[in-house]
Short mmCIF file of C-alpha atoms in Angstrom, two decimals:
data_model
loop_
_atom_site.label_atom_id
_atom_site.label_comp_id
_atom_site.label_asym_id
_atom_site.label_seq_id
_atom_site.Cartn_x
_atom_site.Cartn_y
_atom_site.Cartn_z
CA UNK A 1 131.87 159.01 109.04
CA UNK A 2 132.61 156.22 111.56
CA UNK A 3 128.93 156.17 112.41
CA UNK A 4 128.03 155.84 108.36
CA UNK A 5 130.81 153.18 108.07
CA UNK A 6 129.59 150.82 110.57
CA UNK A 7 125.88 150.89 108.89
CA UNK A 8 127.27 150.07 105.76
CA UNK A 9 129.65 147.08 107.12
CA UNK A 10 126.43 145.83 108.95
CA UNK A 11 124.56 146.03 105.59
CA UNK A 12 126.42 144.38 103.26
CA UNK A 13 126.70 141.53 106.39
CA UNK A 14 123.54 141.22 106.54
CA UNK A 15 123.15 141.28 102.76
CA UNK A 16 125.84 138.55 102.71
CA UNK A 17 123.68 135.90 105.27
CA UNK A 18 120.49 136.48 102.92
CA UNK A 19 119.66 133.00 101.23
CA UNK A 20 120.09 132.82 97.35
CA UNK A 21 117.33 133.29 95.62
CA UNK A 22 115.62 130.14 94.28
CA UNK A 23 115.95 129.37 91.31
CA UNK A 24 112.57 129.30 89.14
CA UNK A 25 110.50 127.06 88.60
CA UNK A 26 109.48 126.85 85.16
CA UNK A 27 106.57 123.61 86.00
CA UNK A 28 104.28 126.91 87.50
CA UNK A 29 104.13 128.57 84.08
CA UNK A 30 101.13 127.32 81.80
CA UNK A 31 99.83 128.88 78.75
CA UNK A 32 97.24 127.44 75.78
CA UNK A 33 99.23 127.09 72.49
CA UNK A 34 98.31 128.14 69.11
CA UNK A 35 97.61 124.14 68.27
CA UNK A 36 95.19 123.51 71.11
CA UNK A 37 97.61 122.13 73.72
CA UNK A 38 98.48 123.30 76.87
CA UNK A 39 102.71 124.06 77.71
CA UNK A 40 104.25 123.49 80.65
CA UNK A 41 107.40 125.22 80.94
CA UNK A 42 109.74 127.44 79.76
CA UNK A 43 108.51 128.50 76.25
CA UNK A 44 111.89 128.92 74.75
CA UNK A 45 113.36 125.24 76.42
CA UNK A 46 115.53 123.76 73.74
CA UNK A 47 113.66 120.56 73.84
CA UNK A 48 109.99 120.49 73.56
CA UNK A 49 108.43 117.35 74.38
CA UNK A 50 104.68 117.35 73.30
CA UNK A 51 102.04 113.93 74.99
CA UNK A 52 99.26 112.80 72.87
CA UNK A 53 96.92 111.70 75.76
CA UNK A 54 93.68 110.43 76.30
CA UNK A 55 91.95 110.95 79.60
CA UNK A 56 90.36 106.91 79.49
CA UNK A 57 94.10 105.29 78.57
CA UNK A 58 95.34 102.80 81.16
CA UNK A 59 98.86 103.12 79.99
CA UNK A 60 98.44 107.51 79.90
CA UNK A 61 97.53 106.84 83.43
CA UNK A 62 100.98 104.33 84.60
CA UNK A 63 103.17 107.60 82.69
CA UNK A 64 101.11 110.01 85.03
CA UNK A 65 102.25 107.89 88.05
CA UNK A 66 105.51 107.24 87.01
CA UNK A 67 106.67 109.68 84.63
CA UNK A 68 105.13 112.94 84.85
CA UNK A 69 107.02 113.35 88.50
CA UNK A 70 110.62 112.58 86.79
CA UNK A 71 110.06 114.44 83.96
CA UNK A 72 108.58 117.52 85.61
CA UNK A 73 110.69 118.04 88.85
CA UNK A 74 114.24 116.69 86.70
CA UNK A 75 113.74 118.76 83.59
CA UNK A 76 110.55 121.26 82.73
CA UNK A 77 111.29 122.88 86.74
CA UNK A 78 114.98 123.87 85.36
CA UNK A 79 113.93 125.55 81.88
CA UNK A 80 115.16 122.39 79.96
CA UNK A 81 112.28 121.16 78.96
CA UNK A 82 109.02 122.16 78.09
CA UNK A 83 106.07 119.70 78.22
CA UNK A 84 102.92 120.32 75.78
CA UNK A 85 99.78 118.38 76.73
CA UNK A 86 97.60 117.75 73.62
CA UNK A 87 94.18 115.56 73.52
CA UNK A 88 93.47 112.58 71.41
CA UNK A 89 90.40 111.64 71.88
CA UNK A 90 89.69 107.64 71.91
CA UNK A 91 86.33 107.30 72.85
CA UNK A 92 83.08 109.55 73.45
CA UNK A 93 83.20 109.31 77.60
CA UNK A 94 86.97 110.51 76.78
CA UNK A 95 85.23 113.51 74.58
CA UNK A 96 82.67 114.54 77.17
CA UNK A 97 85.50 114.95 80.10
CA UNK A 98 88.17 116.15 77.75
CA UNK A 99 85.27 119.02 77.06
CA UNK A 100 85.30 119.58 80.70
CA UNK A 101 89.14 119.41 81.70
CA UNK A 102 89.53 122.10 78.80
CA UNK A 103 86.84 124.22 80.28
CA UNK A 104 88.61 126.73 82.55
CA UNK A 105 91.70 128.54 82.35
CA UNK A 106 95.14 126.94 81.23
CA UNK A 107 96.52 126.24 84.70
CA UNK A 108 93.38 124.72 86.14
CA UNK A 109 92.89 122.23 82.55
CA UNK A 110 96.34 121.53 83.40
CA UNK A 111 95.58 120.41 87.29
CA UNK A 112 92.23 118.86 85.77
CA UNK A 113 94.95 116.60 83.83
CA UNK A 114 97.02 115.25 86.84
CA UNK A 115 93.52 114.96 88.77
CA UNK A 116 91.87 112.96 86.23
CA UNK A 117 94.57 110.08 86.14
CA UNK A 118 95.10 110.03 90.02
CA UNK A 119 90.76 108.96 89.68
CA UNK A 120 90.51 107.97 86.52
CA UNK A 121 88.31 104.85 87.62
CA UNK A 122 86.40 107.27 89.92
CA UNK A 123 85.94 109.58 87.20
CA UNK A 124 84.71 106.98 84.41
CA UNK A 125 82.75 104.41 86.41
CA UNK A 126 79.82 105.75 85.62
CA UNK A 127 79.99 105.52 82.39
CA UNK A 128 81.17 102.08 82.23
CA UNK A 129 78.08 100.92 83.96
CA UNK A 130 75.55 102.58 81.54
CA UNK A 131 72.12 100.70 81.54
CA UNK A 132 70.82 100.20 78.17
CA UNK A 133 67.59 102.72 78.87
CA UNK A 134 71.03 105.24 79.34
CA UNK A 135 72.53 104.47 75.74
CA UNK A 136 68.85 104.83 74.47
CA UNK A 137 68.59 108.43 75.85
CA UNK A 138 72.04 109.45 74.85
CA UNK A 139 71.50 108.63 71.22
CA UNK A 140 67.91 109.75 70.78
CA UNK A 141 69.50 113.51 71.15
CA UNK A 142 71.04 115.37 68.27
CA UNK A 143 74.69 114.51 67.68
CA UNK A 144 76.15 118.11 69.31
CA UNK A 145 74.33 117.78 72.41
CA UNK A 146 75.34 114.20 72.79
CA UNK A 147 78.49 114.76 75.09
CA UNK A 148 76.54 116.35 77.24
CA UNK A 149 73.88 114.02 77.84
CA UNK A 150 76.85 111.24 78.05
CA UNK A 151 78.43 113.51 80.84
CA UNK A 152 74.98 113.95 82.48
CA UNK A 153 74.06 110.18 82.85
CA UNK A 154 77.75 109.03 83.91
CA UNK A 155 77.64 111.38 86.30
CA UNK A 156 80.93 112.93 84.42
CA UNK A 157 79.87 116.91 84.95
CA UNK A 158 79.56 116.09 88.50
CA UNK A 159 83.45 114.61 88.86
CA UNK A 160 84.34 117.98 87.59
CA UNK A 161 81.75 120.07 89.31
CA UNK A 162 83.24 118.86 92.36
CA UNK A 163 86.86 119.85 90.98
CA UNK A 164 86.13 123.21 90.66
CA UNK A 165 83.92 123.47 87.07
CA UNK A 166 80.64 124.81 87.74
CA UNK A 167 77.64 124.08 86.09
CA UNK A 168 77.10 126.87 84.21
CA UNK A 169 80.82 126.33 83.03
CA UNK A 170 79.81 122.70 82.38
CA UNK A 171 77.06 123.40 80.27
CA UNK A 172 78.36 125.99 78.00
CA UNK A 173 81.91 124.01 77.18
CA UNK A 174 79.48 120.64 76.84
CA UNK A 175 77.20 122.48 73.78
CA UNK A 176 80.03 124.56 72.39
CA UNK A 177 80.46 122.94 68.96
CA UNK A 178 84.32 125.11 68.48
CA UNK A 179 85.68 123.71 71.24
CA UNK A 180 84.49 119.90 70.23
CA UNK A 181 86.07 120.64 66.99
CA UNK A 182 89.58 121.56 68.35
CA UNK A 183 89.41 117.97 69.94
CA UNK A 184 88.63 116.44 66.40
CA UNK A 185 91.46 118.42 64.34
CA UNK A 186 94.04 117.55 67.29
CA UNK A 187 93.52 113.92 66.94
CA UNK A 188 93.46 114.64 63.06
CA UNK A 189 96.56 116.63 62.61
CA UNK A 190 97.91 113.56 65.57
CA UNK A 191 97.09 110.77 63.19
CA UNK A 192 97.60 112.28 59.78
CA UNK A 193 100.23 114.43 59.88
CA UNK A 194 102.31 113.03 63.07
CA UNK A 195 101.58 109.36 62.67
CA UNK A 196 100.17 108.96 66.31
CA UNK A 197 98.46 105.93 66.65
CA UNK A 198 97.48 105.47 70.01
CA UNK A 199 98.09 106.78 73.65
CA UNK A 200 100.44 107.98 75.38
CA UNK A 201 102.88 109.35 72.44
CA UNK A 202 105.34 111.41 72.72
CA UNK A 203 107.25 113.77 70.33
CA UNK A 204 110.64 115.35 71.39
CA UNK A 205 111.79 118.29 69.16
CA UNK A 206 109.64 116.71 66.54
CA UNK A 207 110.50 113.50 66.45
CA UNK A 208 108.22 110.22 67.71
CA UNK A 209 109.42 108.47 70.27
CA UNK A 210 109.49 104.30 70.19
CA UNK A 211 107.61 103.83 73.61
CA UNK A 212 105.37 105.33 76.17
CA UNK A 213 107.11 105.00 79.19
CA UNK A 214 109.32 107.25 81.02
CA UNK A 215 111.96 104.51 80.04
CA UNK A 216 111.48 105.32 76.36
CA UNK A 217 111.11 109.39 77.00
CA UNK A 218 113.88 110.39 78.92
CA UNK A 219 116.75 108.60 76.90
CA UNK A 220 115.14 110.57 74.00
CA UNK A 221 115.38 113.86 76.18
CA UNK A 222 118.60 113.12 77.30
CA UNK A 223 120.33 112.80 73.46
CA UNK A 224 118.23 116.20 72.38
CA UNK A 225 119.80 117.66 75.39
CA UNK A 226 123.75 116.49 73.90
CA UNK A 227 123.24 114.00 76.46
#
């Protein structure tokens, strides 16, 4: 009995000097939503902050360097928040690599998204610098296959190949005429029904914010939090 009473003092000792458990962290958990987006964070947060983005904005890009950190690490990692990442589209080099960043799985569109604003002027310089023989070849193809081509001569498909994307992938998400129309109706349903008129916006629990800086989002988080 002695023997069995020593083992179980030295267990619950050494049970005792374990570390707590960390607490989650709710910016690893990415899922596709039923309106095209992509959610960061815990699903049932009490505040739900959705960005209207494009991938070509200058001002999406200062939020992704001075926002997204704040945001992520001070509230989504803690279950507070949730962050939904939706496309509007402003422009067709923004179409072809939105095509692209949406072409693998949730979590790896989502890592597409921070990778695309840390080179944004890596990623579009190409197709800033078209040549006119470029434009010519683009538009003598049929409308669908136009992102594509676009992709192919700013050298677009070969920012993402090197990201991960393959070519095969790259090809098939480039010609697939569903997933260009789930970029339309997001900018539709954006603009219509939400009253988005340019990028970044953000929503919290449904409402607009005034602003796209982090100086405009988190007093908005912070009052939808009973701050």
């Amino acid at each position: 009995m002695k023997l069995l009473h020593k083992l179980l003092l030295c267990l619950a000792c050494a049970l005792c000097a374990m570390p707590a458990m960390a607490a989650r962290d709710w910016t690893r958990t990415v899922a596709a939503t039923p309106d095209g987006g992509y959610l960061i964070g815990n699903p049932k947060a009490p505040v739900k902050v959705i960005e209207y983005f494009s991938l070509t904005c200058s001002h999406c890009r200062h939020f992704a360097e001075t926002g997204m950190v704040p945001l992520k690490t001070g509230y989504v990692a803690k279950g507070k928040v949730s962050l939904e990442l939706r496309n509007f589209v402003l422009n067709a080099p923004d179409f072809s690599a939105s095509l692209l960043m949406r072409c693998g799985s949730p979590a790896q569109a989502v890592k597409l998204f921070d990778q695309a604003f840390a080179a944004q002027e890596e990623l579009f310089k190409g197709a800033y610098t078209l040549s006119q023989d470029a434009y010519e070849r683009i538009n003598a193809v049929p409308m669908e296959q136009r992102p594509a081509a676009l992709a192919k001569e700013a050298a677009i498909d070969k920012w993402f190949h090197a990201k991960g994307i393959s070519a095969k992938q790259a090809t098939a998400c480039l010609a697939d005429t569903k997933r260009a129309d789930v970029l339309v109706d997001l900018r539709k349903v954006a603009a219509i029904k939400l009253n988005v008129q340019g990028t970044p916006a953000f929503l919290v629990n449904g409402t607009l914010v005034d602003g796209t800086g982090w100086e405009n989002l988190e007093p908005a988080i912070v009052k939808a939090l009973g701050g």
